mmCIF file with all atom_site columns, C-alpha atoms in Angstrom:
data_model
loop_
_atom_site.group_PDB
_atom_site.id
_atom_site.type_symbol
_atom_site.label_atom_id
_atom_site.label_alt_id
_atom_site.label_comp_id
_atom_site.label_asym_id
_atom_site.label_entity_id
_atom_site.label_seq_id
_atom_site.pdbx_PDB_ins_code
_atom_site.Cartn_x
_atom_site.Cartn_y
_atom_site.Cartn_z
_atom_site.occupancy
_atom_site.B_iso_or_equiv
_atom_site.pdbx_formal_charge
_atom_site.auth_seq_id
_atom_site.auth_comp_id
_atom_site.auth_asym_id
_atom_site.auth_atom_id
_atom_site.pdbx_PDB_model_num
ATOM 1   C CA . MET A 1 1   ? 12.718 -39.069 -23.578 1.00 0.00 ? 1497 MET A CA 1
ATOM 2   C CA . ARG A 1 2   ? 14.964 -38.135 -26.421 1.00 0.00 ? 1498 ARG A CA 1
ATOM 3   C CA . PRO A 1 3   ? 18.805 -38.343 -25.767 1.00 0.00 ? 1499 PRO A CA 1
ATOM 4   C CA . PRO A 1 4   ? 20.673 -35.387 -24.779 1.00 0.00 ? 1500 PRO A CA 1
ATOM 5   C CA . ARG A 1 5   ? 22.013 -33.325 -27.897 1.00 0.00 ? 1501 ARG A CA 1
ATOM 6   C CA . PRO A 1 6   ? 25.732 -33.920 -27.345 1.00 0.00 ? 1502 PRO A CA 1
ATOM 7   C CA . ALA A 1 7   ? 25.224 -37.840 -27.655 1.00 0.00 ? 1503 ALA A CA 1
ATOM 8   C CA . THR A 1 8   ? 22.788 -37.262 -30.633 1.00 0.00 ? 1504 THR A CA 1
ATOM 9   C CA . ALA A 1 9   ? 25.496 -35.219 -32.465 1.00 0.00 ? 1505 ALA A CA 1
ATOM 10  C CA . ARG A 1 10  ? 28.144 -37.646 -31.658 1.00 0.00 ? 1506 ARG A CA 1
ATOM 11  C CA . ARG A 1 11  ? 26.183 -40.595 -32.967 1.00 0.00 ? 1507 ARG A CA 1
ATOM 12  C CA . ARG A 1 12  ? 25.142 -38.755 -36.018 1.00 0.00 ? 1508 ARG A CA 1
ATOM 13  C CA . LYS A 1 13  ? 28.862 -38.406 -36.820 1.00 0.00 ? 1509 LYS A CA 1
ATOM 14  C CA . GLY A 1 14  ? 29.440 -41.993 -36.041 1.00 0.00 ? 1510 GLY A CA 1
ATOM 15  C CA . MET A 1 15  ? 32.053 -41.232 -33.400 1.00 0.00 ? 1511 MET A CA 1
ATOM 16  C CA . SER A 1 16  ? 32.839 -42.959 -30.287 1.00 0.00 ? 1512 SER A CA 1
ATOM 17  C CA . LEU A 1 17  ? 32.790 -41.161 -26.909 1.00 0.00 ? 1513 LEU A CA 1
ATOM 18  C CA . GLU A 1 18  ? 36.497 -41.363 -26.639 1.00 0.00 ? 1514 GLU A CA 1
ATOM 19  C CA . GLN A 1 19  ? 37.063 -39.952 -30.080 1.00 0.00 ? 1515 GLN A CA 1
ATOM 20  C CA . VAL A 1 20  ? 34.882 -36.928 -29.410 1.00 0.00 ? 1516 VAL A CA 1
ATOM 21  C CA . ALA A 1 21  ? 36.351 -36.491 -25.849 1.00 0.00 ? 1517 ALA A CA 1
ATOM 22  C CA . GLN A 1 22  ? 39.927 -36.365 -27.269 1.00 0.00 ? 1518 GLN A CA 1
ATOM 23  C CA . ARG A 1 23  ? 39.082 -34.004 -30.114 1.00 0.00 ? 1519 ARG A CA 1
ATOM 24  C CA . ALA A 1 24  ? 37.327 -31.693 -27.529 1.00 0.00 ? 1520 ALA A CA 1
ATOM 25  C CA . ARG A 1 25  ? 40.113 -31.928 -25.214 1.00 0.00 ? 1521 ARG A CA 1
ATOM 26  C CA . MET A 1 26  ? 38.122 -33.182 -22.283 1.00 0.00 ? 1522 MET A CA 1
ATOM 27  C CA . ALA A 1 27  ? 37.974 -36.402 -20.236 1.00 0.00 ? 1523 ALA A CA 1
ATOM 28  C CA . PRO A 1 28  ? 35.751 -39.185 -21.597 1.00 0.00 ? 1524 PRO A CA 1
ATOM 29  C CA . GLN A 1 29  ? 34.100 -39.227 -18.164 1.00 0.00 ? 1525 GLN A CA 1
ATOM 30  C CA . TYR A 1 30  ? 33.070 -35.615 -18.238 1.00 0.00 ? 1526 TYR A CA 1
ATOM 31  C CA . LEU A 1 31  ? 31.650 -36.162 -21.738 1.00 0.00 ? 1527 LEU A CA 1
ATOM 32  C CA . ALA A 1 32  ? 29.734 -39.152 -20.567 1.00 0.00 ? 1528 ALA A CA 1
ATOM 33  C CA . TYR A 1 33  ? 28.453 -37.060 -17.725 1.00 0.00 ? 1529 TYR A CA 1
ATOM 34  C CA . LEU A 1 34  ? 27.350 -34.362 -20.217 1.00 0.00 ? 1530 LEU A CA 1
ATOM 35  C CA . GLU A 1 35  ? 25.553 -37.244 -22.414 1.00 0.00 ? 1531 GLU A CA 1
ATOM 36  C CA . THR A 1 36  ? 23.413 -38.463 -19.485 1.00 0.00 ? 1532 THR A CA 1
ATOM 37  C CA . HIS A 1 37  ? 22.716 -35.604 -17.280 1.00 0.00 ? 1533 HIS A CA 1
ATOM 38  C CA . THR A 1 38  ? 21.354 -32.151 -17.693 1.00 0.00 ? 1534 THR A CA 1
ATOM 39  C CA . ALA A 1 39  ? 24.322 -29.972 -17.320 1.00 0.00 ? 1535 ALA A CA 1
ATOM 40  C CA . ASP A 1 40  ? 25.676 -26.513 -18.068 1.00 0.00 ? 1536 ASP A CA 1
ATOM 41  C CA . PRO A 1 41  ? 29.305 -26.731 -19.287 1.00 0.00 ? 1537 PRO A CA 1
ATOM 42  C CA . GLY A 1 42  ? 31.418 -23.718 -19.592 1.00 0.00 ? 1538 GLY A CA 1
ATOM 43  C CA . PHE A 1 43  ? 31.424 -21.849 -22.830 1.00 0.00 ? 1539 PHE A CA 1
ATOM 44  C CA . GLY A 1 44  ? 34.927 -23.040 -23.838 1.00 0.00 ? 1540 GLY A CA 1
ATOM 45  C CA . SER A 1 45  ? 33.864 -26.718 -23.242 1.00 0.00 ? 1541 SER A CA 1
ATOM 46  C CA . LEU A 1 46  ? 30.722 -26.177 -25.243 1.00 0.00 ? 1542 LEU A CA 1
ATOM 47  C CA . VAL A 1 47  ? 32.566 -24.594 -28.277 1.00 0.00 ? 1543 VAL A CA 1
ATOM 48  C CA . ARG A 1 48  ? 35.037 -27.417 -28.255 1.00 0.00 ? 1544 ARG A CA 1
ATOM 49  C CA . LEU A 1 49  ? 32.592 -30.052 -28.067 1.00 0.00 ? 1545 LEU A CA 1
ATOM 50  C CA . ALA A 1 50  ? 30.577 -28.369 -30.879 1.00 0.00 ? 1546 ALA A CA 1
ATOM 51  C CA . ASP A 1 51  ? 33.725 -28.247 -32.970 1.00 0.00 ? 1547 ASP A CA 1
ATOM 52  C CA . ALA A 1 52  ? 34.626 -31.782 -32.176 1.00 0.00 ? 1548 ALA A CA 1
ATOM 53  C CA . VAL A 1 53  ? 31.283 -33.039 -33.818 1.00 0.00 ? 1549 VAL A CA 1
ATOM 54  C CA . GLY A 1 54  ? 31.026 -30.543 -36.532 1.00 0.00 ? 1550 GLY A CA 1
ATOM 55  C CA . THR A 1 55  ? 28.238 -28.244 -35.316 1.00 0.00 ? 1551 THR A CA 1
ATOM 56  C CA . THR A 1 56  ? 27.858 -24.868 -33.529 1.00 0.00 ? 1552 THR A CA 1
ATOM 57  C CA . HIS A 1 57  ? 27.433 -24.237 -29.839 1.00 0.00 ? 1553 HIS A CA 1
ATOM 58  C CA . VAL A 1 58  ? 24.038 -22.852 -30.548 1.00 0.00 ? 1554 VAL A CA 1
ATOM 59  C CA . GLU A 1 59  ? 22.820 -26.016 -32.458 1.00 0.00 ? 1555 GLU A CA 1
ATOM 60  C CA . LEU A 1 60  ? 24.443 -28.312 -29.789 1.00 0.00 ? 1556 LEU A CA 1
ATOM 61  C CA . GLN A 1 61  ? 22.350 -26.510 -27.204 1.00 0.00 ? 1557 GLN A CA 1
ATOM 62  C CA . GLY A 1 62  ? 19.188 -26.970 -29.272 1.00 0.00 ? 1558 GLY A CA 1
ATOM 63  C CA . GLY A 1 63  ? 18.967 -23.499 -30.830 1.00 0.00 ? 1559 GLY A CA 1
ATOM 64  C CA . GLY A 1 64  ? 16.697 -23.310 -33.766 1.00 0.00 ? 1560 GLY A CA 1
ATOM 65  C CA . ALA A 1 65  ? 15.055 -26.654 -32.922 1.00 0.00 ? 1561 ALA A CA 1
ATOM 66  C CA . ASP A 1 66  ? 11.674 -25.253 -33.344 1.00 0.00 ? 1562 ASP A CA 1
ATOM 67  C CA . ARG A 1 67  ? 12.347 -23.523 -36.635 1.00 0.00 ? 1563 ARG A CA 1
ATOM 68  C CA . PRO A 1 68  ? 10.500 -24.706 -39.706 1.00 0.00 ? 1564 PRO A CA 1
ATOM 69  C CA . PRO A 1 69  ? 12.404 -26.436 -42.417 1.00 0.00 ? 1565 PRO A CA 1
ATOM 70  C CA . GLY A 1 70  ? 13.921 -24.262 -45.118 1.00 0.00 ? 1566 GLY A CA 1
ATOM 71  C CA . GLN A 1 71  ? 16.866 -21.808 -45.259 1.00 0.00 ? 1567 GLN A CA 1
ATOM 72  C CA . GLY A 1 72  ? 15.744 -19.546 -42.480 1.00 0.00 ? 1568 GLY A CA 1
ATOM 73  C CA . VAL A 1 73  ? 17.339 -16.494 -43.982 1.00 0.00 ? 1569 VAL A CA 1
ATOM 74  C CA . ALA A 1 74  ? 15.420 -13.341 -44.445 1.00 0.00 ? 1570 ALA A CA 1
ATOM 75  C CA . LEU A 1 75  ? 15.727 -11.363 -47.589 1.00 0.00 ? 1571 LEU A CA 1
ATOM 76  C CA . ARG A 1 76  ? 17.938 -8.217  -47.603 1.00 0.00 ? 1572 ARG A CA 1
ATOM 77  C CA . ASN A 1 77  ? 15.180 -6.146  -49.224 1.00 0.00 ? 1573 ASN A CA 1
ATOM 78  C CA . PRO A 1 78  ? 11.803 -8.077  -48.866 1.00 0.00 ? 1574 PRO A CA 1
ATOM 79  C CA . VAL A 1 79  ? 8.847  -7.218  -50.958 1.00 0.00 ? 1575 VAL A CA 1
ATOM 80  C CA . LEU A 1 80  ? 5.338  -7.934  -50.019 1.00 0.00 ? 1576 LEU A CA 1
ATOM 81  C CA . ARG A 1 81  ? 2.853  -9.012  -52.563 1.00 0.00 ? 1577 ARG A CA 1
ATOM 82  C CA . ASP A 1 82  ? -0.685 -10.533 -52.578 1.00 0.00 ? 1578 ASP A CA 1
ATOM 83  C CA . LEU A 1 83  ? -0.855 -14.200 -53.496 1.00 0.00 ? 1579 LEU A CA 1
ATOM 84  C CA . ASP A 1 84  ? -3.916 -15.877 -54.657 1.00 0.00 ? 1580 ASP A CA 1
ATOM 85  C CA . GLU A 1 85  ? -4.970 -19.087 -52.942 1.00 0.00 ? 1581 GLU A CA 1
ATOM 86  C CA . GLU A 1 86  ? -3.514 -21.409 -55.474 1.00 0.00 ? 1582 GLU A CA 1
ATOM 87  C CA . GLU A 1 87  ? -0.040 -19.689 -55.520 1.00 0.00 ? 1583 GLU A CA 1
ATOM 88  C CA . CYS A 1 88  ? -0.125 -19.670 -51.694 1.00 0.00 ? 1584 CYS A CA 1
ATOM 89  C CA . ARG A 1 89  ? -0.699 -23.322 -51.358 1.00 0.00 ? 1585 ARG A CA 1
ATOM 90  C CA . ALA A 1 90  ? 1.767  -24.124 -53.964 1.00 0.00 ? 1586 ALA A CA 1
ATOM 91  C CA . LEU A 1 91  ? 4.623  -22.131 -51.957 1.00 0.00 ? 1587 LEU A CA 1
ATOM 92  C CA . LEU A 1 92  ? 3.598  -23.426 -48.646 1.00 0.00 ? 1588 LEU A CA 1
ATOM 93  C CA . SER A 1 93  ? 3.813  -27.131 -49.913 1.00 0.00 ? 1589 SER A CA 1
ATOM 94  C CA . THR A 1 94  ? 7.604  -26.508 -50.755 1.00 0.00 ? 1590 THR A CA 1
ATOM 95  C CA . HIS A 1 95  ? 8.888  -25.658 -47.264 1.00 0.00 ? 1591 HIS A CA 1
ATOM 96  C CA . GLY A 1 96  ? 7.751  -24.705 -43.592 1.00 0.00 ? 1592 GLY A CA 1
ATOM 97  C CA . VAL A 1 97  ? 5.916  -21.682 -42.698 1.00 0.00 ? 1593 VAL A CA 1
ATOM 98  C CA . GLY A 1 98  ? 7.704  -18.844 -40.896 1.00 0.00 ? 1594 GLY A CA 1
ATOM 99  C CA . ARG A 1 99  ? 5.253  -16.211 -39.516 1.00 0.00 ? 1595 ARG A CA 1
ATOM 100 C CA . PRO A 1 100 ? 2.227  -15.936 -41.645 1.00 0.00 ? 1596 PRO A CA 1
ATOM 101 C CA . GLY A 1 101 ? 0.446  -12.486 -41.721 1.00 0.00 ? 1597 GLY A CA 1
ATOM 102 C CA . LEU A 1 102 ? -2.691 -10.935 -43.063 1.00 0.00 ? 1598 LEU A CA 1
ATOM 103 C CA . ASN A 1 103 ? -4.497 -7.724  -43.164 1.00 0.00 ? 1599 ASN A CA 1
ATOM 104 C CA . THR A 1 104 ? -7.371 -7.262  -40.799 1.00 0.00 ? 1600 THR A CA 1
ATOM 105 C CA . PRO A 1 105 ? -9.839 -4.356  -40.145 1.00 0.00 ? 1601 PRO A CA 1
ATOM 106 C CA . ASP A 1 106 ? -7.770 -3.360  -37.341 1.00 0.00 ? 1602 ASP A CA 1
ATOM 107 C CA . GLY A 1 107 ? -4.509 -3.435  -39.183 1.00 0.00 ? 1603 GLY A CA 1
ATOM 108 C CA . PRO A 1 108 ? -1.868 -6.097  -39.866 1.00 0.00 ? 1604 PRO A CA 1
ATOM 109 C CA . ALA A 1 109 ? -1.983 -9.380  -37.895 1.00 0.00 ? 1605 ALA A CA 1
ATOM 110 C CA . VAL A 1 110 ? 1.157  -11.772 -37.662 1.00 0.00 ? 1606 VAL A CA 1
ATOM 111 C CA . PHE A 1 111 ? 0.841  -15.067 -36.017 1.00 0.00 ? 1607 PHE A CA 1
ATOM 112 C CA . PRO A 1 112 ? 3.531  -17.571 -34.808 1.00 0.00 ? 1608 PRO A CA 1
ATOM 113 C CA . SER A 1 113 ? 3.932  -20.540 -37.040 1.00 0.00 ? 1609 SER A CA 1
ATOM 114 C CA . ARG A 1 114 ? 2.783  -22.956 -34.450 1.00 0.00 ? 1610 ARG A CA 1
ATOM 115 C CA . TRP A 1 115 ? -0.825 -21.488 -35.048 1.00 0.00 ? 1611 TRP A CA 1
ATOM 116 C CA . CYS A 1 116 ? -0.702 -22.846 -38.702 1.00 0.00 ? 1612 CYS A CA 1
ATOM 117 C CA . ARG A 1 117 ? -2.023 -26.101 -39.852 1.00 0.00 ? 1613 ARG A CA 1
ATOM 118 C CA . SER A 1 118 ? -0.653 -27.828 -42.906 1.00 0.00 ? 1614 SER A CA 1
ATOM 119 C CA . VAL A 1 119 ? -2.226 -27.132 -46.179 1.00 0.00 ? 1615 VAL A CA 1
#
């Protein structure tokens, strides 16, 4: 079982439980509880805790954990173009896959990234 996210974020910053609790304006005992139990802290506590360890409340809760590596930002005006196999493999080798799609006799088909295998 992997450690809860608040503990992981705190350790990544090299901070003690007491340091983070003080920065988040919460009791060290409460932070220890959040790190060792499944808990649902209030939004204010979550935002203060995220700020104390230099992340966002979404990331602290695990938002985006299943995203592929890369920038994760869509282009403002995307343009679709056909790629040959060599160019496709070259582009895929540099970063994760978002949502691959292809044309089928029944129309476009788009698949979740978990359906892709590495190239």
